[in-house]
Structure formats: structure tokens, C-alpha cells
PDB file of C-alpha atoms in Angstrom:
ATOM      1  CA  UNK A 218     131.681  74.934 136.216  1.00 50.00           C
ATOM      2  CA  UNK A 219     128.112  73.503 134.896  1.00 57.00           C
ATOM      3  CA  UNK A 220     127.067  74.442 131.742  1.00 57.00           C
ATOM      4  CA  UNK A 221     123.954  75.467 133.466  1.00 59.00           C
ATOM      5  CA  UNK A 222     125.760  78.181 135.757  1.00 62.00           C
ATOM      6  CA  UNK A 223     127.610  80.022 132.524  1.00 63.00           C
ATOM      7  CA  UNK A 224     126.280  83.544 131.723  1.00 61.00           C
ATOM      8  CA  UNK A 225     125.733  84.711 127.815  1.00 65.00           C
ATOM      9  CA  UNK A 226     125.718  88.343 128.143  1.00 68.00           C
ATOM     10  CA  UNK A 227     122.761  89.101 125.487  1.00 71.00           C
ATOM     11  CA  UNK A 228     123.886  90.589 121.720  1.00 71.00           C
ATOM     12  CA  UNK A 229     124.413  94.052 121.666  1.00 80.00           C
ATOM     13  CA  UNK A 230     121.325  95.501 118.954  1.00 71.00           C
ATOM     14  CA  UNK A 231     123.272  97.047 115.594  1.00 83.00           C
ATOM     15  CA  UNK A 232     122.177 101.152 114.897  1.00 78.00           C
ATOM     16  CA  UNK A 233     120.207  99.725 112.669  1.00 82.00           C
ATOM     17  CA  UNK A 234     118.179  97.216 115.269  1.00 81.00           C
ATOM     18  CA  UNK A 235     117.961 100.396 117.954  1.00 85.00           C
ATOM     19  CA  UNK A 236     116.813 102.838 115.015  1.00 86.00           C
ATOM     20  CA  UNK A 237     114.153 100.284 114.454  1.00 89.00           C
ATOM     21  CA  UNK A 238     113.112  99.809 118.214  1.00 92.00           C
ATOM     22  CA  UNK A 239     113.103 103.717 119.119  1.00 94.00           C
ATOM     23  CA  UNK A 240     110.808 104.029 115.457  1.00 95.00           C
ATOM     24  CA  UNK A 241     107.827 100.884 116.416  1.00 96.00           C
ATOM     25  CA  UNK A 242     108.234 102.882 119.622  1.00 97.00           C
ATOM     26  CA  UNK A 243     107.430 106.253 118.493  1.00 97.00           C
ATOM     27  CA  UNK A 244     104.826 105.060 115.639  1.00 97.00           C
ATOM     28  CA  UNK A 245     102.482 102.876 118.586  1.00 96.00           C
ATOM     29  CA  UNK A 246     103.077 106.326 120.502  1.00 97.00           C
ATOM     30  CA  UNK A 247     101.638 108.202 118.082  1.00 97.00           C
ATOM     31  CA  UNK A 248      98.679 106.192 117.400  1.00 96.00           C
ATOM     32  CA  UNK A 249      97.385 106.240 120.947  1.00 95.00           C
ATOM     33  CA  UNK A 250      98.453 109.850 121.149  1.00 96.00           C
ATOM     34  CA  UNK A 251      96.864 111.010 117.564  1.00 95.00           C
ATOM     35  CA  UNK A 252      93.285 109.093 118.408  1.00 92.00           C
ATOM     36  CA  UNK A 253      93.416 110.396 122.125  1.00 91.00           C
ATOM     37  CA  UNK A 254      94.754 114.086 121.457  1.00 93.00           C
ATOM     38  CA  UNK A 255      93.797 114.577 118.023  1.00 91.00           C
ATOM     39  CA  UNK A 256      96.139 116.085 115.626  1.00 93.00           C
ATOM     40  CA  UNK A 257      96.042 119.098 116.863  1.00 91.00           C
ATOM     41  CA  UNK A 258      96.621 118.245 120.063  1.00 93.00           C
ATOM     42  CA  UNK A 259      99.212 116.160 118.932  1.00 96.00           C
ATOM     43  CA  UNK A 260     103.114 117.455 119.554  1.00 96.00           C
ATOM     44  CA  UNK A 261     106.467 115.520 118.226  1.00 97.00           C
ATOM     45  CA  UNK A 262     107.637 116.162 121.735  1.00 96.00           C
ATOM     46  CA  UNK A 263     104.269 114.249 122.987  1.00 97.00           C
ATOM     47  CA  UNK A 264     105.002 111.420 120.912  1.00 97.00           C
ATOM     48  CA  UNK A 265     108.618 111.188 121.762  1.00 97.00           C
ATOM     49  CA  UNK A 266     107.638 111.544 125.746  1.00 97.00           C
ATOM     50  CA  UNK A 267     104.473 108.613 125.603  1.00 97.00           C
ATOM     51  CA  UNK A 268     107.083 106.576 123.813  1.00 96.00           C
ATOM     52  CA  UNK A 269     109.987 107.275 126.177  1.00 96.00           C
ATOM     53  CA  UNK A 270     112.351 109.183 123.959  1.00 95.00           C
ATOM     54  CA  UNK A 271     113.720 112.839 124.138  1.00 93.00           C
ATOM     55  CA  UNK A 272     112.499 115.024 120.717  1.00 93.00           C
ATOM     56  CA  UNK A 273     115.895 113.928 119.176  1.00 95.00           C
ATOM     57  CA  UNK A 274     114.783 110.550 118.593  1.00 94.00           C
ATOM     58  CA  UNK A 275     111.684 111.857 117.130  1.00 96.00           C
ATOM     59  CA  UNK A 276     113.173 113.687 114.697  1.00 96.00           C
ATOM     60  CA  UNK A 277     115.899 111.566 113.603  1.00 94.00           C
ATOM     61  CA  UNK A 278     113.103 109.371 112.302  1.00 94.00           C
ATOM     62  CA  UNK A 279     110.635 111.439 110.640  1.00 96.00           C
ATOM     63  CA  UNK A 280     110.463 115.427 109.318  1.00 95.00           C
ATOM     64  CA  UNK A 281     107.187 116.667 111.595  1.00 96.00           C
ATOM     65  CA  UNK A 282     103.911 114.842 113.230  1.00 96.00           C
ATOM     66  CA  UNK A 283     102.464 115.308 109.865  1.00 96.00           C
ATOM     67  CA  UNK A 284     104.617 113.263 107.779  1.00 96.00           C
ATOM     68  CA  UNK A 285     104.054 110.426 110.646  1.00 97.00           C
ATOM     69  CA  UNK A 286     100.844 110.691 110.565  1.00 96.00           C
ATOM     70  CA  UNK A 287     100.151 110.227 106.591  1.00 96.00           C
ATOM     71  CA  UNK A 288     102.830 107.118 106.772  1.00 96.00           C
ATOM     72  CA  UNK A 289     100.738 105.329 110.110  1.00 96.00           C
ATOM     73  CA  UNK A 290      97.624 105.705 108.226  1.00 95.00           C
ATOM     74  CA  UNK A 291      98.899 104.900 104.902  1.00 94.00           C
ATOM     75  CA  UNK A 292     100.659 101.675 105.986  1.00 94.00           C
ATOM     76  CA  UNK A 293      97.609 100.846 107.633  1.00 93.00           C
ATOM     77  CA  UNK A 294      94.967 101.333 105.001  1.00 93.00           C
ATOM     78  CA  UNK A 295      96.738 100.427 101.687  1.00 91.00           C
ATOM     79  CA  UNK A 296      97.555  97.202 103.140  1.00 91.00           C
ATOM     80  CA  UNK A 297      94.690  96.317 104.281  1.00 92.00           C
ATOM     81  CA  UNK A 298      92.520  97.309 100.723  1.00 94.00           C
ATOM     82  CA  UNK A 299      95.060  95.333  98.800  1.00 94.00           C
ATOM     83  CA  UNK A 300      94.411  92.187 100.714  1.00 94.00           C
ATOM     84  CA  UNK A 301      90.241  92.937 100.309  1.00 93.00           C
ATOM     85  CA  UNK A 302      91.219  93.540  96.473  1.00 94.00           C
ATOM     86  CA  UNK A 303      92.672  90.344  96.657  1.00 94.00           C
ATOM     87  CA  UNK A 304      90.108  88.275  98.103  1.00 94.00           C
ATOM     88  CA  UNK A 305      87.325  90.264  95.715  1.00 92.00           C
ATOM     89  CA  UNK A 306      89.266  89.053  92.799  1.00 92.00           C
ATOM     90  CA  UNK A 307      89.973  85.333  93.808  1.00 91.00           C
ATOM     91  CA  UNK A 308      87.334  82.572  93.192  1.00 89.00           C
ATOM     92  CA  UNK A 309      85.768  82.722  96.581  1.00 91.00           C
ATOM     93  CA  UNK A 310      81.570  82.518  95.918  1.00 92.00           C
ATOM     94  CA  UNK A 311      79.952  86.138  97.076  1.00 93.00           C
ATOM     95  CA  UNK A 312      78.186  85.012  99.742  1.00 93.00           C
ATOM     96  CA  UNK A 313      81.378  83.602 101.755  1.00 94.00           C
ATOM     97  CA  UNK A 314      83.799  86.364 100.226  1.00 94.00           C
ATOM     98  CA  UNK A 315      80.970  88.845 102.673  1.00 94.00           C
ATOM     99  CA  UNK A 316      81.684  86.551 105.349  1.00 93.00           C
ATOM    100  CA  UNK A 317      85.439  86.191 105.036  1.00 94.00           C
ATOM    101  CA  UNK A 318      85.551  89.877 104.734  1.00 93.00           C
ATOM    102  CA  UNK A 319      82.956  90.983 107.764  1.00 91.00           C
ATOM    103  CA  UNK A 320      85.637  88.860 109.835  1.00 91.00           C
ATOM    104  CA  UNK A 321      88.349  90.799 108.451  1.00 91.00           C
ATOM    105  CA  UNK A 322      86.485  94.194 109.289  1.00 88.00           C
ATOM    106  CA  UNK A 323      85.553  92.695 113.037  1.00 86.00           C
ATOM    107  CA  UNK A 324      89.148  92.023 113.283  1.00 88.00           C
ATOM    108  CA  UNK A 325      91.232  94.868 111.299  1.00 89.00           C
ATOM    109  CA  UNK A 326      90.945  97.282 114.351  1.00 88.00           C
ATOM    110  CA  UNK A 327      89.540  95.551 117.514  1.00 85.00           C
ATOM    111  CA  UNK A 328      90.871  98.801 119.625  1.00 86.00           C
ATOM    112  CA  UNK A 329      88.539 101.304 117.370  1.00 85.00           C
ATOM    113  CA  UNK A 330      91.515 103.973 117.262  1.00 90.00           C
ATOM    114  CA  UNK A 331      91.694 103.838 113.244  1.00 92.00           C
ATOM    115  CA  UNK A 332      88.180 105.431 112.696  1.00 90.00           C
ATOM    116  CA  UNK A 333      89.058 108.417 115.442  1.00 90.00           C
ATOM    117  CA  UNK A 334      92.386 108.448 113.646  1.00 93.00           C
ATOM    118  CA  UNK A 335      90.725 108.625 110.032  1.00 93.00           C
ATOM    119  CA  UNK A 336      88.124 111.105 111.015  1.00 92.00           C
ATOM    120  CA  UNK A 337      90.916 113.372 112.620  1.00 92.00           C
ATOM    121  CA  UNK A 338      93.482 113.439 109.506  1.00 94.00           C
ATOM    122  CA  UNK A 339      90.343 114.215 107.286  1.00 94.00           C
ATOM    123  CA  UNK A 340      89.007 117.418 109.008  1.00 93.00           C
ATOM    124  CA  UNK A 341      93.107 118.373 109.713  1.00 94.00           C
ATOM    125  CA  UNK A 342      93.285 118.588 105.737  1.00 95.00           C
ATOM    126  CA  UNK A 343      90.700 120.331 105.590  1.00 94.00           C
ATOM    127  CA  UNK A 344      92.033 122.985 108.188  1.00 93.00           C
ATOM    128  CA  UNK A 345      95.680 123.154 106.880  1.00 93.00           C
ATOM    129  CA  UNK A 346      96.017 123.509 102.996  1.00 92.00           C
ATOM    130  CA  UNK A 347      99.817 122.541 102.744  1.00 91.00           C
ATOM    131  CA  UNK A 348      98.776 119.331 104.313  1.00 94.00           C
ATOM    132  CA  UNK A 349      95.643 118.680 102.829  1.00 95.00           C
ATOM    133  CA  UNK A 350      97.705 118.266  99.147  1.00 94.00           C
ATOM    134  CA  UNK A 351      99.422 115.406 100.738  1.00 94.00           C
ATOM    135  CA  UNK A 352      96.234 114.020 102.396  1.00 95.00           C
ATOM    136  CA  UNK A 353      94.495 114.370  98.535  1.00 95.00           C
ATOM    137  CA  UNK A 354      97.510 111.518  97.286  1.00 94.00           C
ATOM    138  CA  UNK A 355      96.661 109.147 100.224  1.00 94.00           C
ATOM    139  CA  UNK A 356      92.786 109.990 100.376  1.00 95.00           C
ATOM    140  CA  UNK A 357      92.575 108.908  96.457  1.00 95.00           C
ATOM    141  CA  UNK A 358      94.719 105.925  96.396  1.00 94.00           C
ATOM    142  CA  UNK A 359      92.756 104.483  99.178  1.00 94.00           C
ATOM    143  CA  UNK A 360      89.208 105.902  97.407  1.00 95.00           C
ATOM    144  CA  UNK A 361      90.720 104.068  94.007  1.00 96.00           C
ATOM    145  CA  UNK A 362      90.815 100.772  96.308  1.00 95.00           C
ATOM    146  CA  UNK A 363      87.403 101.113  97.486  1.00 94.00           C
ATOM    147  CA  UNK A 364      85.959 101.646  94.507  1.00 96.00           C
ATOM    148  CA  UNK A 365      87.806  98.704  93.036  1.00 96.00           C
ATOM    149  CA  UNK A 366      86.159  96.048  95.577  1.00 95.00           C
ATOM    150  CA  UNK A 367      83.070  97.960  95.332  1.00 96.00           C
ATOM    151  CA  UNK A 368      82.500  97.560  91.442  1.00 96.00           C
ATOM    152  CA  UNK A 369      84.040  93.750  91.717  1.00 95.00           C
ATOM    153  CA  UNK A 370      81.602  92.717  94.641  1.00 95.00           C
ATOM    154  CA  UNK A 371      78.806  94.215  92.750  1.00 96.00           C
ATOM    155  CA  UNK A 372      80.083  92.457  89.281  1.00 94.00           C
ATOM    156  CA  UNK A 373      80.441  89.062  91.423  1.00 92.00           C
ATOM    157  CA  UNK A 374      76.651  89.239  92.551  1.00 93.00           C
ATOM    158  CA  UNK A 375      75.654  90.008  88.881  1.00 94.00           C
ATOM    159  CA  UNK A 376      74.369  93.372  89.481  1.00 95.00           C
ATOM    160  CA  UNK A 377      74.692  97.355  88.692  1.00 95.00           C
ATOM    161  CA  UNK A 378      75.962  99.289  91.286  1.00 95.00           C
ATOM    162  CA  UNK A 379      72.436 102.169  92.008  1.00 92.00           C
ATOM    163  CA  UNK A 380      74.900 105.182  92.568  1.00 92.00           C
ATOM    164  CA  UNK A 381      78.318 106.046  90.635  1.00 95.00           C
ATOM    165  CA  UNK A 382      81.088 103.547  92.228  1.00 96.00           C
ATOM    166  CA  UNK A 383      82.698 106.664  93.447  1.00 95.00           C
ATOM    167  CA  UNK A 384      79.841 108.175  95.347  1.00 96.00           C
ATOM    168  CA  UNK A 385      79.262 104.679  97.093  1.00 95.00           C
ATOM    169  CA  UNK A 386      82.993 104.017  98.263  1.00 95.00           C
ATOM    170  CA  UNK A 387      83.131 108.166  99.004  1.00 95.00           C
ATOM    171  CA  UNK A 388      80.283 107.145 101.670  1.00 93.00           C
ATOM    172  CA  UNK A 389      81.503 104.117 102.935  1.00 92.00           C
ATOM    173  CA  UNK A 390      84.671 105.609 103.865  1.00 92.00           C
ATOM    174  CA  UNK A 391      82.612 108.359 105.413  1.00 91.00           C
ATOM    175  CA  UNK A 392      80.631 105.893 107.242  1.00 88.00           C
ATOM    176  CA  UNK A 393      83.747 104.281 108.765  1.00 89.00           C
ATOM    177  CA  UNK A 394      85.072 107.594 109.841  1.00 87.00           C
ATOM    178  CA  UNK A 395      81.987 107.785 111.575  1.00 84.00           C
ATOM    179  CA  UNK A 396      82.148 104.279 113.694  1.00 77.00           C
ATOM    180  CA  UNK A 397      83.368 105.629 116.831  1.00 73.00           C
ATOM    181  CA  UNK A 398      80.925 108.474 117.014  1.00 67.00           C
ATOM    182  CA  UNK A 399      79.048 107.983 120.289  1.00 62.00           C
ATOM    183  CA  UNK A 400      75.825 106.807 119.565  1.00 59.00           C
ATOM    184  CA  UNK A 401      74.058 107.457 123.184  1.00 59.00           C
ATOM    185  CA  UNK A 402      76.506 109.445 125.693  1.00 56.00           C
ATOM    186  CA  UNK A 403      74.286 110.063 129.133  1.00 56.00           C
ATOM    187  CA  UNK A 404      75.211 109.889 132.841  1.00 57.00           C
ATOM    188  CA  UNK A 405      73.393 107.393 133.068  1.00 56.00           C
ATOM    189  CA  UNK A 406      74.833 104.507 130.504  1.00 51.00           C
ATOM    190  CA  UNK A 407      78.140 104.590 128.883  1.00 54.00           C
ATOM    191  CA  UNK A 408      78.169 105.725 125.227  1.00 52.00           C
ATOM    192  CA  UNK A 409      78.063 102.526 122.392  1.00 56.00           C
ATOM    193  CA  UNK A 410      79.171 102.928 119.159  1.00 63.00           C
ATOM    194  CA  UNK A 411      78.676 101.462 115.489  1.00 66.00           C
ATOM    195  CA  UNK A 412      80.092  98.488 114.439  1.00 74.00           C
ATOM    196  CA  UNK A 413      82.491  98.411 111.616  1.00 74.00           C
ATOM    197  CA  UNK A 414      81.025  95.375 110.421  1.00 82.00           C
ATOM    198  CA  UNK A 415      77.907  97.885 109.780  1.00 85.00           C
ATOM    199  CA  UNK A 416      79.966  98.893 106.299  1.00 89.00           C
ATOM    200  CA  UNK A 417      79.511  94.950 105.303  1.00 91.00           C
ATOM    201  CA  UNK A 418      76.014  94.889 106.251  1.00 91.00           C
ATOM    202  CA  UNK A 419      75.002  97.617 103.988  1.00 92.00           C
ATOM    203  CA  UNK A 420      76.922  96.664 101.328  1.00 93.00           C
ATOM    204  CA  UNK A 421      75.279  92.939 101.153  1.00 93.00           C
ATOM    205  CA  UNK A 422      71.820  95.082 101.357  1.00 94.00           C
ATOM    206  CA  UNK A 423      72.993  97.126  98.347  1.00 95.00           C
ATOM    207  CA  UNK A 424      74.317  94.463  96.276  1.00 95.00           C
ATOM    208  CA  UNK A 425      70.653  92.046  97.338  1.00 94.00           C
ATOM    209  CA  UNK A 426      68.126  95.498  96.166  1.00 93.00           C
ATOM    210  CA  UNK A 427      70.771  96.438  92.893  1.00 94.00           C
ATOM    211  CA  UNK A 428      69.152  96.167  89.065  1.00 93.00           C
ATOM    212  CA  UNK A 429      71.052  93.575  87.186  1.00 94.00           C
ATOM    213  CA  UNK A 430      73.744  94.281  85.645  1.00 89.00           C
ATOM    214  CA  UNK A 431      73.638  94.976  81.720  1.00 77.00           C
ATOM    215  CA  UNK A 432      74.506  92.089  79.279  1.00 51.00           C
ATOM    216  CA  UNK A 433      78.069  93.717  77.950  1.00 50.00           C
ATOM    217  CA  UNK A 434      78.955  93.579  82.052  1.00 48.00           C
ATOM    218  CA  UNK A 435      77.374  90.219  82.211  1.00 46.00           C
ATOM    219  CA  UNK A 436      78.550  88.508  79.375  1.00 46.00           C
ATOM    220  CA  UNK A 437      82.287  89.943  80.582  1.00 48.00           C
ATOM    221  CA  UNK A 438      85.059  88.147  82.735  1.00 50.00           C
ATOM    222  CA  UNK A 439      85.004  91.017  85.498  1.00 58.00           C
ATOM    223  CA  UNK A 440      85.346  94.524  85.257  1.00 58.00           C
ATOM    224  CA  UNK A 441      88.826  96.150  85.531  1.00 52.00           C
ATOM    225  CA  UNK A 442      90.355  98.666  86.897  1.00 49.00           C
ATOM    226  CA  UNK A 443      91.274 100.838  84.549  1.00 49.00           C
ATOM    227  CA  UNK A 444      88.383 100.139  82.134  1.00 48.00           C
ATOM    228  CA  UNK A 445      85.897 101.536  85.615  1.00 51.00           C
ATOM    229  CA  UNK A 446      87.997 104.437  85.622  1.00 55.00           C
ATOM    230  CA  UNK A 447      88.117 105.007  82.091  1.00 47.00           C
ATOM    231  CA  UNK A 448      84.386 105.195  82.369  1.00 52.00           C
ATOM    232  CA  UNK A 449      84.231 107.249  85.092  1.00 50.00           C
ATOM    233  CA  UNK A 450      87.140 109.857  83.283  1.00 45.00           C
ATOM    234  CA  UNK A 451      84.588 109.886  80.288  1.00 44.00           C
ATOM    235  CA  UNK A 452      81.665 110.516  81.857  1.00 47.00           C
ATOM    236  CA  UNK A 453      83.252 113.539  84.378  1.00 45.00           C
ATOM    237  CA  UNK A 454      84.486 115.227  81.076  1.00 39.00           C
ATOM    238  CA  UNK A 455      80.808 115.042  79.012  1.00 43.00           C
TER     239      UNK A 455
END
């Protein structure tokens, strides 16, 4: 027989390998379903269903929609501010660092589900106080991040952030929640929406109109991490 004509029946997956495939299943499932539905109109049973799995498979992977829900958005976010906390930190000159980094926004979501996504766990924790405790952990790892790029972008352009670090990365991620608000819904014209690369934008305007920064921040090799938040611990307990 030619070599050519043999069959190779195809490797049976391990438990392992399927309980992998049924869980990238469920977790794309849930991201269409969570910024098409909502959370509230969001169901375990939905997610198993749009993902082609009885409610078995569902929960064999994860305890309830919430605990999904915090883990999509959590893998998505914190990996995505450590790599910006990289780049803010490496020896990339400011002006290209806000180019490498408006790419990076352009790119990081070219769908636009993440900001409905974002907006919907945020006013869900604010509906549902066992979740919202749960939502506080993620909400101020991911604020930590933000302000961590924010006070190192400001340090790189040699200037003094004009609001508290926190307020500024509190409204940027505000902003981004905001993204994929219609901006003109009519029957006439299809509704648009902002950018995302709109967060970059203002954040080269606020670092180009910023007062200098002070001479001890100056004369410095970068601000850290835990010295910003030391300073912001001090001045909350004045």
C-alpha cells in the first residue's frame, strides 16, 4: 500500500487537553455574551449554550458567572498594565514610548467589547455588595498600575503631575469605560464612538501643559512605586 494511502487516526486529547478546550470555549462565550447581555443578563446556562456545552461543563470549570467574570477581566487588564509598566520603565525616549503605546491601545481591543465589559462589572459592584468586595481587589490592583505609568510618564517628561496621580488614573479608567458610549445614535447615521487612543491623546496634552517637576523629583533616578504610594498614604492620613 503507498505511504500516501495510510490513515493516522488523530491523538485522542488527555482530560486535561478537553478540560482546556471546553474552558477557552466557555471564557470567548462569555465575553461576547457579558458585553452583549450585560451581567445581568448574563446566565451560566447562557454561557455554556453560546459556547456549545450543557451547564455541567460550566460549572465544572468555575463556581458562578461572577467568579468568571472577575478572572476574564483580570487576565485581561493586569497583563496588559504590566507590559505598559514595562515599557514606561525601559529607556525608550517619551515621545516614542506615546507612540509605541497609542499602538498598543489601537490594538489591545480592536472588537471594543472590553470597555462595554469594564463599564458593566463596575456598575454590577456597585449593585451587588458581596461582589463589589471582590471587584474592590481587582479595581485597585489595576488603579495601582495606572497610577504607576501615570507618575513614570509624567517623571520621564520632567514634569508634576496637575491633579493627585490617583485622581488622574481614577479618570482615565473612567474615560475608557466610557469609549463605547454612542456618541451620535439617530435613524439617520449609525452611532460612532470614542477612540481608545483618545486616553493617549490627553495624556500627551497633560504631560505638554504640566509645571515642572520639583528639583528633589528632578535631580532623582525615577520615582517608585512604593515611595508614590507612601506619599499618597501620608498625605490621606494628615
Amino acid at each position: 500500500m503507498h505511504p500516501d494511502n495510510l490513515f493516522i487516526p488523530p491523538r485522542r486529547l488527555t482530560r486535561e487537553e478537553r478540560r482546556q478546550q471546553t474552558d477557552a470555549a466557555l471564557r470567548q462565550a462569555a465575553v461576547r455574551e457579558f458585553a452583549t447581555c450585560g451581567v445581568a443578563g448574563t446566565s451560566a446556562e447562557r454561557i455554556a449554550e453560546a459556547a456549545g456545552f450543557t451547564r455541567g461543563a460550566f460549572y465544572a470549570n468555575y463556581e458562578n458567572k461572577q467568579a468568571l467574570l472577575l478572572d476574564l477581566i483580570r487576565e485581561k487588564f493586569t497583563a496588559e498594565i504590566k507590559n505598559w509598566l514595562e515599557l514606561a520603565e525601559s529607556a525608550i525616549g517619551l515621545e516614542d514610548l506615546l507612540v509605541i503605546l497609542n499602538d498598543r491601545t489601537r490594538l489591545f481591543d480592536p472588537d471594543g467589547v472590553w470597555p462595554l465589559i469594564a463599564a458593566e462589572i463596575n456598575l454590577y459592584a456597585q449593585r451587588d455588595a458581596e461582589f463589589a468586595a471582590s471587584y474592590r481587589q481587582y479595581h485597585g490592583q489595576v488603579l495601582d498600575g495606572f497610577e504607576r505609568i501615570i507618575t513614570k510618564l509624567f517623571w520621564r517628561g520632567g514634569k508634576r503631575p496637575p491633579l493627585p496621580v490617583g485622581e488622574l488614573a481614577e479618570a482615565m479608567l473612567t474615560l475608557y469605560r466610557s469609549t463605547r458610549l454612542p456618541v451620535e445614535d439617530t435613524p439617520e447615521s449609525h452611532p460612532t464612538f470614542f477612540s481608545p487612543e483618545l486616553l493617549i491623546v490627553i495624556l500627551r496634552g497633560l504631560i505638554a501643559v504640566a509645571p515642572p517637576a520639583d528639583s528633589e523629583r528632578a535631580d532623582s533616578s525615577g520615582p517608585t512605586a512604593e515611595g508614590e504610594k507612601g506619599k499618597r498614604r501620608a498625605k490621606k492620613t494628615d
